[in-house]
PDB file of C-alpha atoms in Angstrom:
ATOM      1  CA  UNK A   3      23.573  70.118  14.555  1.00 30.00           C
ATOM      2  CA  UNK A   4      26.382  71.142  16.934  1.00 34.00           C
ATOM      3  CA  UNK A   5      29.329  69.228  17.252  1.00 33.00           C
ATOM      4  CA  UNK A   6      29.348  66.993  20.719  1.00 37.00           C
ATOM      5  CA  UNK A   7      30.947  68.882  23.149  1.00 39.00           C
ATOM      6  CA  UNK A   8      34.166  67.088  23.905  1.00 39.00           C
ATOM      7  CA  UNK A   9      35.176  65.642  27.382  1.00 49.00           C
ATOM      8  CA  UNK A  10      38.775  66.473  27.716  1.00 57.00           C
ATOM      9  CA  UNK A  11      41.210  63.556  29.213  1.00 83.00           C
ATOM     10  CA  UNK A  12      38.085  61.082  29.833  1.00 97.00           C
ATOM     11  CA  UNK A  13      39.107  57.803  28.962  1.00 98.00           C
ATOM     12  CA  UNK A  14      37.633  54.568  27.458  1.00 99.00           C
ATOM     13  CA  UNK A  15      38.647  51.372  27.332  1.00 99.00           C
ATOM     14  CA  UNK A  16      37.566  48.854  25.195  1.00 99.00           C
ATOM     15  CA  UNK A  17      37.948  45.076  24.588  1.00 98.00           C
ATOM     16  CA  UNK A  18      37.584  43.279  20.939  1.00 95.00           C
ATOM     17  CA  UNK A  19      38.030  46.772  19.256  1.00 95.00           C
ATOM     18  CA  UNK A  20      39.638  45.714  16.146  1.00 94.00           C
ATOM     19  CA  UNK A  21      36.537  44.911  14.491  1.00 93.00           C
ATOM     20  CA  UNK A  22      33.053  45.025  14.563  1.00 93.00           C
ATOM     21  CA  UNK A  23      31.118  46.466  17.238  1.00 95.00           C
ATOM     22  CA  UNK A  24      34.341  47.343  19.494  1.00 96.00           C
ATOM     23  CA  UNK A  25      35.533  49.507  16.756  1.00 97.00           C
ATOM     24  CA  UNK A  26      32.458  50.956  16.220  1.00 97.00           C
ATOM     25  CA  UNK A  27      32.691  52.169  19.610  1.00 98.00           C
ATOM     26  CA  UNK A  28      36.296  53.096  19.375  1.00 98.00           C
ATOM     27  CA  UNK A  29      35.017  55.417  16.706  1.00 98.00           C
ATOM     28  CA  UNK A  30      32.322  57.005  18.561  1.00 98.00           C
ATOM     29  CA  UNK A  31      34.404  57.348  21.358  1.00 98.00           C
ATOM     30  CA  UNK A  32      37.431  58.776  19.482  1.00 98.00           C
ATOM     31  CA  UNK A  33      34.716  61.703  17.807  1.00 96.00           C
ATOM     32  CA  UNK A  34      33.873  62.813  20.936  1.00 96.00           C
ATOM     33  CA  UNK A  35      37.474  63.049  22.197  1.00 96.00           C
ATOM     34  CA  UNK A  36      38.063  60.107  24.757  1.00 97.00           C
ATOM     35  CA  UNK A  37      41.539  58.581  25.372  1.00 98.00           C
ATOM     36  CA  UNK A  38      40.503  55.825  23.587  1.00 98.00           C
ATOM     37  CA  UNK A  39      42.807  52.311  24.605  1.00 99.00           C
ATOM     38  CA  UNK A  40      41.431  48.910  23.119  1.00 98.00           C
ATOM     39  CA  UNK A  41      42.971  45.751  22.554  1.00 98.00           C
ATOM     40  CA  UNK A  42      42.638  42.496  20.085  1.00 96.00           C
ATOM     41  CA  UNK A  43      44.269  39.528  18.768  1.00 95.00           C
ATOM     42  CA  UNK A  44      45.139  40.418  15.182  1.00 95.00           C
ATOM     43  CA  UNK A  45      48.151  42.738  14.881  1.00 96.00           C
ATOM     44  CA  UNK A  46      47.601  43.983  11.438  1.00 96.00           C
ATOM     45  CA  UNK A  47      43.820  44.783  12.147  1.00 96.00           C
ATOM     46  CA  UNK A  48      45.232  46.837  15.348  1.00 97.00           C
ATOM     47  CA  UNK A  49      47.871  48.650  13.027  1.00 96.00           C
ATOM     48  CA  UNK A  50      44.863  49.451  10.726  1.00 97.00           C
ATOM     49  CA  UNK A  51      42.841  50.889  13.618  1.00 97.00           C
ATOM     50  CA  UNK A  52      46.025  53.139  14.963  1.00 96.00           C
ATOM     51  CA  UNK A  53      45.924  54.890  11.706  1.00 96.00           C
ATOM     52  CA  UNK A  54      42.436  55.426  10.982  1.00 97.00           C
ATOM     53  CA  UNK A  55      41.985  56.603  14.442  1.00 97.00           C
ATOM     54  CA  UNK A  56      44.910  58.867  15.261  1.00 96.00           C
ATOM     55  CA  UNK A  57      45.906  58.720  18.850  1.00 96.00           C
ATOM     56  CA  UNK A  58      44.075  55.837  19.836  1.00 98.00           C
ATOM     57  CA  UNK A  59      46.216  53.417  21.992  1.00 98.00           C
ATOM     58  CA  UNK A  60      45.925  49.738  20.602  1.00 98.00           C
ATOM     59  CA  UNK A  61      47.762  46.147  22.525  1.00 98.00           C
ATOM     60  CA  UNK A  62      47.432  42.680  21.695  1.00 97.00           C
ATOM     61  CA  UNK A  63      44.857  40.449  24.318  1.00 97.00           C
ATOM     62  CA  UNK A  64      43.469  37.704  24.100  1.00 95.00           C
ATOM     63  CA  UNK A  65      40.614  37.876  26.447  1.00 95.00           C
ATOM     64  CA  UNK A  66      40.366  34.120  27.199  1.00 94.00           C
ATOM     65  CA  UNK A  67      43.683  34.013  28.538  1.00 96.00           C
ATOM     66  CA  UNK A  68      43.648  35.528  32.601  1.00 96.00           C
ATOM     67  CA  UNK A  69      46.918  36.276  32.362  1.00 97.00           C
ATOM     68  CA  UNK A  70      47.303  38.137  29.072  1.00 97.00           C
ATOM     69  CA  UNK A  71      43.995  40.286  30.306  1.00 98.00           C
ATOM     70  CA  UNK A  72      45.966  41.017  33.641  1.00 98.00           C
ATOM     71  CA  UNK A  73      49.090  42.331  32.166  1.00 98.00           C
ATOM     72  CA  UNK A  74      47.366  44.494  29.699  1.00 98.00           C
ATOM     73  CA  UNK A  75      45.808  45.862  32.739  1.00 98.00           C
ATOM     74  CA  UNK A  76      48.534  46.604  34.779  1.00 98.00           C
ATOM     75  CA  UNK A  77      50.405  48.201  31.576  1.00 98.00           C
ATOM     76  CA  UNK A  78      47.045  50.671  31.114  1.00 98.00           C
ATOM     77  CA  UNK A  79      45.904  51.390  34.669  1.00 98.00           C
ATOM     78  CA  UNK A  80      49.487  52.518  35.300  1.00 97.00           C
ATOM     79  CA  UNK A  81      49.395  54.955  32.576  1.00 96.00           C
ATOM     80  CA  UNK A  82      45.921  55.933  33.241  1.00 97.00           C
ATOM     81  CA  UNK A  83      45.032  55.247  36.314  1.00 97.00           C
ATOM     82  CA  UNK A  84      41.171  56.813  36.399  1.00 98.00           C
ATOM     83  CA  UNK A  85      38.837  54.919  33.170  1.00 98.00           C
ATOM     84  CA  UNK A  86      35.783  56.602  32.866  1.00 98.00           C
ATOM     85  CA  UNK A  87      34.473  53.887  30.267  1.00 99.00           C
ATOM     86  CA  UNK A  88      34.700  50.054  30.798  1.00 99.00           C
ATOM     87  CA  UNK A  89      33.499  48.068  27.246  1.00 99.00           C
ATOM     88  CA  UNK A  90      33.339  44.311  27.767  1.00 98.00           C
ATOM     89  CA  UNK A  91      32.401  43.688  23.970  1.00 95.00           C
ATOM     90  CA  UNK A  92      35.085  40.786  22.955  1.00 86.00           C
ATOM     91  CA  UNK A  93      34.168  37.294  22.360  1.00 85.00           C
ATOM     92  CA  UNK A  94      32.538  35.235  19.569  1.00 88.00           C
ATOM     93  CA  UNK A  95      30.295  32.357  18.634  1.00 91.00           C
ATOM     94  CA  UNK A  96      30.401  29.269  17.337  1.00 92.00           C
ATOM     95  CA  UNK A  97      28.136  27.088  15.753  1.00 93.00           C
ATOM     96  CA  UNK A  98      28.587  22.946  18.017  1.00 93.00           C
ATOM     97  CA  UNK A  99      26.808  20.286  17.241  1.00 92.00           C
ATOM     98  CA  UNK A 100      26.632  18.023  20.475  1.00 94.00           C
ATOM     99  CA  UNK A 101      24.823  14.870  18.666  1.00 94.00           C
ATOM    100  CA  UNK A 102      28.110  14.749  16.888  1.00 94.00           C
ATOM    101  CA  UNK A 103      30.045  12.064  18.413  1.00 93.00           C
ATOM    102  CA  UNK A 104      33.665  14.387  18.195  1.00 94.00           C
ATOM    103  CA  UNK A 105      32.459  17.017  20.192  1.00 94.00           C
ATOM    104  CA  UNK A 106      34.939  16.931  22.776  1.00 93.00           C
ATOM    105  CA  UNK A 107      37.482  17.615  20.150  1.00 92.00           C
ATOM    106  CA  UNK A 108      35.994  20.843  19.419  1.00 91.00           C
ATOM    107  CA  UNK A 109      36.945  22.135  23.002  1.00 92.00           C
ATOM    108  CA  UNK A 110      33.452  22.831  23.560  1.00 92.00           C
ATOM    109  CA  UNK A 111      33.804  25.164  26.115  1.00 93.00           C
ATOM    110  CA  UNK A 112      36.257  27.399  24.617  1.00 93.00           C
ATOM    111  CA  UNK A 113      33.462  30.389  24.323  1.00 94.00           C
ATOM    112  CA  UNK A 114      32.793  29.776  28.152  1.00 96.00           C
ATOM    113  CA  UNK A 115      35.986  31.289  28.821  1.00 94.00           C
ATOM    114  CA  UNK A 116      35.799  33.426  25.841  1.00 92.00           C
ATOM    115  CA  UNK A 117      32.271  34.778  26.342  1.00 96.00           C
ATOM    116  CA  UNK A 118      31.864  34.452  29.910  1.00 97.00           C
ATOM    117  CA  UNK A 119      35.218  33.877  31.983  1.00 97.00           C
ATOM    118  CA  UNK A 120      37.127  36.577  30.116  1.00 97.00           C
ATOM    119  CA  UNK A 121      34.881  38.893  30.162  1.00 98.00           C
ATOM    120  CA  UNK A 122      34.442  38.830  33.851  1.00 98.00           C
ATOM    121  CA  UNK A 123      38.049  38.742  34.755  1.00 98.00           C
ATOM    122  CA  UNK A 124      38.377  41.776  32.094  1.00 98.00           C
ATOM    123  CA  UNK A 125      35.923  43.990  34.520  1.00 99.00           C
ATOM    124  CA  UNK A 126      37.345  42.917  37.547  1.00 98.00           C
ATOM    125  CA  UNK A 127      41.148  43.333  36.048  1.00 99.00           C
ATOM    126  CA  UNK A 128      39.718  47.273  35.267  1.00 99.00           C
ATOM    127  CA  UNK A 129      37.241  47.652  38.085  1.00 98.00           C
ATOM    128  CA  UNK A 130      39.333  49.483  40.452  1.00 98.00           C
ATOM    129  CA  UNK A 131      40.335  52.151  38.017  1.00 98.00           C
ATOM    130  CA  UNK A 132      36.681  52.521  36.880  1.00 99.00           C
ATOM    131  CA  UNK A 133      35.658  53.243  40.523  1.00 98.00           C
ATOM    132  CA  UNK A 134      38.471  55.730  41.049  1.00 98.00           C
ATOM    133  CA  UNK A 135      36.819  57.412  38.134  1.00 98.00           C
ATOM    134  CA  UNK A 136      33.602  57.913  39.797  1.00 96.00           C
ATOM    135  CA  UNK A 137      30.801  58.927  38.231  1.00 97.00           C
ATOM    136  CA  UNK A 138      31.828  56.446  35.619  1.00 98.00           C
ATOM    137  CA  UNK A 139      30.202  53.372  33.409  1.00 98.00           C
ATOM    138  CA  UNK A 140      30.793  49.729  32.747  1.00 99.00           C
ATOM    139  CA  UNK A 141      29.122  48.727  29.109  1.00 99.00           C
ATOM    140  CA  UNK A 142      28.731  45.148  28.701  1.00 99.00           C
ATOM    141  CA  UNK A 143      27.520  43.621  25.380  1.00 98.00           C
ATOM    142  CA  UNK A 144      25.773  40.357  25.838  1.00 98.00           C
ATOM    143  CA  UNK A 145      23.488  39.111  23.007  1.00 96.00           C
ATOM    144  CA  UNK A 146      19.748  38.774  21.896  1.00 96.00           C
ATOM    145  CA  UNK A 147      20.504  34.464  22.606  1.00 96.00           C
ATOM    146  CA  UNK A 148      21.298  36.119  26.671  1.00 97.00           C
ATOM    147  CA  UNK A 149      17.340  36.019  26.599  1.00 97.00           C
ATOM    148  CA  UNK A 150      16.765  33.060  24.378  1.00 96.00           C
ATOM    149  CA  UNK A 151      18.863  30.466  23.253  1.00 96.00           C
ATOM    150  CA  UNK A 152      20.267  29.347  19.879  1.00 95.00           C
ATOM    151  CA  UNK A 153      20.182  26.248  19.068  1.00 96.00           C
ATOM    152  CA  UNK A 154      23.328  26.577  16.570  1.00 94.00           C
ATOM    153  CA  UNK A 155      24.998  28.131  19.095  1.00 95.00           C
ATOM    154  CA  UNK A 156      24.475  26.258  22.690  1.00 96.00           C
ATOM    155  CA  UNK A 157      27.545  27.117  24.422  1.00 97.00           C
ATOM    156  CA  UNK A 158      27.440  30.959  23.181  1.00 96.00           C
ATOM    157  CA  UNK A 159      24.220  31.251  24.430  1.00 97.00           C
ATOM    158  CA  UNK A 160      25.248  29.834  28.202  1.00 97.00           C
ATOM    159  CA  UNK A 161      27.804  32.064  28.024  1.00 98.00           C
ATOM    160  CA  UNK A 162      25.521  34.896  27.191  1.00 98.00           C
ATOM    161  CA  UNK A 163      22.572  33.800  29.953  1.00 98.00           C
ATOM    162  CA  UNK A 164      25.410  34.101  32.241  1.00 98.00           C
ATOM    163  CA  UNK A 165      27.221  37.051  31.414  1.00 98.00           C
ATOM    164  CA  UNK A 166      23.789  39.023  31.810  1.00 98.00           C
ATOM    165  CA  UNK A 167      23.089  37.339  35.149  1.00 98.00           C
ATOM    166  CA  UNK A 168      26.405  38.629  36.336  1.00 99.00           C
ATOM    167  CA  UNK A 169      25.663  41.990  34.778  1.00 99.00           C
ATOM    168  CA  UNK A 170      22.777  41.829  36.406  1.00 98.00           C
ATOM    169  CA  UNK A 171      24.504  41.484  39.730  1.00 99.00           C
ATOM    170  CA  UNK A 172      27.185  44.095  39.185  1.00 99.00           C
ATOM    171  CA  UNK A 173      25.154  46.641  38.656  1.00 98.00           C
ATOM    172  CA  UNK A 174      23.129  46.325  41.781  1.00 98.00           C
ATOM    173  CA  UNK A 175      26.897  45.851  43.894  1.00 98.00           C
ATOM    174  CA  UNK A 176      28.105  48.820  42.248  1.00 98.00           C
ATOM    175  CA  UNK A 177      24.841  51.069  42.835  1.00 94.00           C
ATOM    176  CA  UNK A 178      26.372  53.198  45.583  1.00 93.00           C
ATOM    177  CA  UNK A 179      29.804  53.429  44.254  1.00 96.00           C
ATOM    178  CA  UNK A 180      28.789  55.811  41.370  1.00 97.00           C
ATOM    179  CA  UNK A 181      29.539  53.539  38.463  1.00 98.00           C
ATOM    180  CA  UNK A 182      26.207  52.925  36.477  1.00 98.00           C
ATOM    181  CA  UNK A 183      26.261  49.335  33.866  1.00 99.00           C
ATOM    182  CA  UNK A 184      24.551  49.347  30.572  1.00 99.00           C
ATOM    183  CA  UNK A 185      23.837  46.213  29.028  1.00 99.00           C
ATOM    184  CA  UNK A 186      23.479  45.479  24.794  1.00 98.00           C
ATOM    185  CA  UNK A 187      21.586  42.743  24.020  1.00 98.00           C
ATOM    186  CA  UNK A 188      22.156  43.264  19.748  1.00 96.00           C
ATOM    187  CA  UNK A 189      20.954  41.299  17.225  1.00 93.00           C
ATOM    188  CA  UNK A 190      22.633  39.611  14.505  1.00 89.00           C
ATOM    189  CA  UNK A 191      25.153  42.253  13.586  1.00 86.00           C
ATOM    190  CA  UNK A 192      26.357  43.024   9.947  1.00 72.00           C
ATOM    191  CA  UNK A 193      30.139  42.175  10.164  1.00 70.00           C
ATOM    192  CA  UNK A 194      32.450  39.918   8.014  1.00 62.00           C
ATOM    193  CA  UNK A 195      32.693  37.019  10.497  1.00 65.00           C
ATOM    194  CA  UNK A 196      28.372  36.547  10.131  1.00 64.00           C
ATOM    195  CA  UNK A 197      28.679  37.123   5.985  1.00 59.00           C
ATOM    196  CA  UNK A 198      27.666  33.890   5.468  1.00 62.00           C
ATOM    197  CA  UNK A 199      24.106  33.857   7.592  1.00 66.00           C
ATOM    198  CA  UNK A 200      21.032  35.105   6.230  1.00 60.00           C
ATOM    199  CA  UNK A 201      18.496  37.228   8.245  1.00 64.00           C
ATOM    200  CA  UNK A 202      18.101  40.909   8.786  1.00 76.00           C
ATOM    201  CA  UNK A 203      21.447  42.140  10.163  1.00 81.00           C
ATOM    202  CA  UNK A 204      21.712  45.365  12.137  1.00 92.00           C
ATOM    203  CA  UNK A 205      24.604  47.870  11.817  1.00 94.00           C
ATOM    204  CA  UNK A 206      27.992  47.995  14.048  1.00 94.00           C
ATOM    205  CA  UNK A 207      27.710  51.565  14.499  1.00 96.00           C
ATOM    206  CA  UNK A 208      23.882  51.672  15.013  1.00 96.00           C
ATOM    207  CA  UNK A 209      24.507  49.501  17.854  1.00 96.00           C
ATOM    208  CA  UNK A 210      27.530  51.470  19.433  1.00 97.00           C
ATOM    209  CA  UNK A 211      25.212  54.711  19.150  1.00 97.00           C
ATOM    210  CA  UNK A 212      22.251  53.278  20.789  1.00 97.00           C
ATOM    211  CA  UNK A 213      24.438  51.899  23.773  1.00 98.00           C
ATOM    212  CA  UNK A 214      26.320  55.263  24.269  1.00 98.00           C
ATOM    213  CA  UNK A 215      23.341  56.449  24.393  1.00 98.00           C
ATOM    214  CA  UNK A 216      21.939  54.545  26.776  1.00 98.00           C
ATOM    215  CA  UNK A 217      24.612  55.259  29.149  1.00 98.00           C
ATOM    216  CA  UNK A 218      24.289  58.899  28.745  1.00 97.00           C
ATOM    217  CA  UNK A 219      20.363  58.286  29.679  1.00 96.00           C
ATOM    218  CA  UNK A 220      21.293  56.024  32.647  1.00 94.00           C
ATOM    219  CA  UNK A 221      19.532  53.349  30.830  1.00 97.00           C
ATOM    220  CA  UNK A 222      20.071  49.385  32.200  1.00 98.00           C
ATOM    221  CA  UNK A 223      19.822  47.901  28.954  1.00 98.00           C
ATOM    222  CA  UNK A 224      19.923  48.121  25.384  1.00 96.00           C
ATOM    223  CA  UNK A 225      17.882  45.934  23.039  1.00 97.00           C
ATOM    224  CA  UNK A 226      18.799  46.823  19.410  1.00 96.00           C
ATOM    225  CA  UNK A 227      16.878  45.492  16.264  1.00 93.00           C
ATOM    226  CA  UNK A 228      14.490  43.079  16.076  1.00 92.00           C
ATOM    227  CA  UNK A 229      15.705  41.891  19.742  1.00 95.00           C
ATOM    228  CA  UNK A 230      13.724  44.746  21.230  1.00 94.00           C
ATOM    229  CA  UNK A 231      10.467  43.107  21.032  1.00 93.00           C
ATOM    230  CA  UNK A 232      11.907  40.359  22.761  1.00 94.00           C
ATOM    231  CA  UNK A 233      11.146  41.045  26.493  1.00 94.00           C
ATOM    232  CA  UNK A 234       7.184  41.728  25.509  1.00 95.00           C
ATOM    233  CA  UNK A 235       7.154  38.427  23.445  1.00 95.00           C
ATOM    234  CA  UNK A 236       9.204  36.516  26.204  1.00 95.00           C
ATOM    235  CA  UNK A 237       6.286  37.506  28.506  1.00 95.00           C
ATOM    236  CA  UNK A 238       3.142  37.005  26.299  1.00 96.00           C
ATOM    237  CA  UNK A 239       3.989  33.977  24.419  1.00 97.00           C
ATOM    238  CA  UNK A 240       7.495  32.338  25.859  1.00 94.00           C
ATOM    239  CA  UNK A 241       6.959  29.309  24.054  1.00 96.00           C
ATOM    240  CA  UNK A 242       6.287  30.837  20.884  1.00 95.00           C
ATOM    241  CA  UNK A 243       9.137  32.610  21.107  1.00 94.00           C
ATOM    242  CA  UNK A 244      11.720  30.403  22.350  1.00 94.00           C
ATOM    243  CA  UNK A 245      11.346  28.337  19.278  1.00 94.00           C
ATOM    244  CA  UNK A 246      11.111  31.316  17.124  1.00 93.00           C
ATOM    245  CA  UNK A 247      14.889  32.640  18.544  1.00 94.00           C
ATOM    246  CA  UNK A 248      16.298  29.085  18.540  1.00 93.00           C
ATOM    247  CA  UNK A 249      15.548  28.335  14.681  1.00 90.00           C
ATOM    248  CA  UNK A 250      17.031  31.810  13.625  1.00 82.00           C
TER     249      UNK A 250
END
């Protein structure tokens, strides 16, 4: 097989890429010789990431928090101000019980503006630089619960349904401006923070390839795993498989 040819001074920039999927795409990206800049909340995983990936340009953001996404902005968009990649992949899920009568001290919306909130202000913060950059592409990684909804996880699934309604609608705005989005829709994915649940897991990387992809293809969306019989079964049976996505 021949090595992927690589495209000089393109760059990618990726949120949540400390970890998990994000740095599975931080090391696809890095292979094929993108600028790669990405961001997270743990220092010493970001130090870790610098030095397995040579060159790679790391900050600390905490994508629930506007104004920590809007500074980390400014400080990359002046230094490159063309991206050719735009990865919304940061967030996380929680499991809330609301027939718990503490609920509202478990700031139950937190993943709203985790999930949701951040990750729109995080394309909008970027958007300008992405369409400079034209023909470019905005990846945005919802979740298999963006289709169905978990019943462990109510607000993370909101946040989801929402996240691929406004995908939805930024792609169509963004149709004549050259900038294509790709949405991921992945199962559960085999990382340390879901170690504890059971169930078929899919891989980080497997994920990241399928999406890139996707976007080379000009493919809409990306449904990894087990999630890609999901739009069939959603149409034939809904019921069926409603409950069957809410137990898991």
């Amino acid at each position: 097989m021949q090595p992927t040819p690589k495209p000089s001074g393109k760059v990618a920039v990726i949120s949540g890429g400390s970890s998990g999927i994000g740095r599975a795409f931080v090391e696809k990206l890095h292979a094929r010789g993108y600028i790669v800049i990405t961001c997270g909340r743990d220092p010493a995983k970001l130090e870790k990431l610098a030095q397995d990936f040579p060159g790679v340009e790391t900050g600390i953001c905490d994508v629930s928090d506007t104004a920590a996404i809007r500074a980390f902005a400014d400080d990359v968009v002046r230094r490159h101000p063309e991206i050719d990649m735009l990865i919304s992949n940061a967030g996380g899920m929680r499991e809330l019980d609301f027939t718990r009568d503490d609920i509202t001290d478990q700031d139950p919306t937190e993943e709203i503006r985790s999930n949701l909130a951040g990750a729109i202000e995080w394309m909008a913060a970027f958007l300008p630089a992405v369409r400079r950059a034209s023909p470019s592409a905005i990846v945005v990684v919802t979740s298999g619960y963006a289709m169905a909804a978990s019943t462990r996880g109510p607000v993370y699934s909101a946040a989801k349904f929402g996240l691929r309604g406004f995908a939805k609608a930024l792609r169509r705005q963004l149709a004549g401006h050259g900038v294509t989005v790709t949405e991921v829709l992945p199962p559960l994915v085999d990382t340390p923070a879901v170690a504890h649940r059971s169930g078929t897991k899919v891989s980080a990387t497997s994920v990241a390839e399928l999406a890139l992809t996707a976007v080379a293809n000009g493919k809409s969306e990306v449904h990894p795993g087990a999630v890609r019989w999901l739009p069939f079964g959603l149409r034939m049976a809904p019921s069926f498989i409603e409950n069957v996505v809410a137990k898991s």
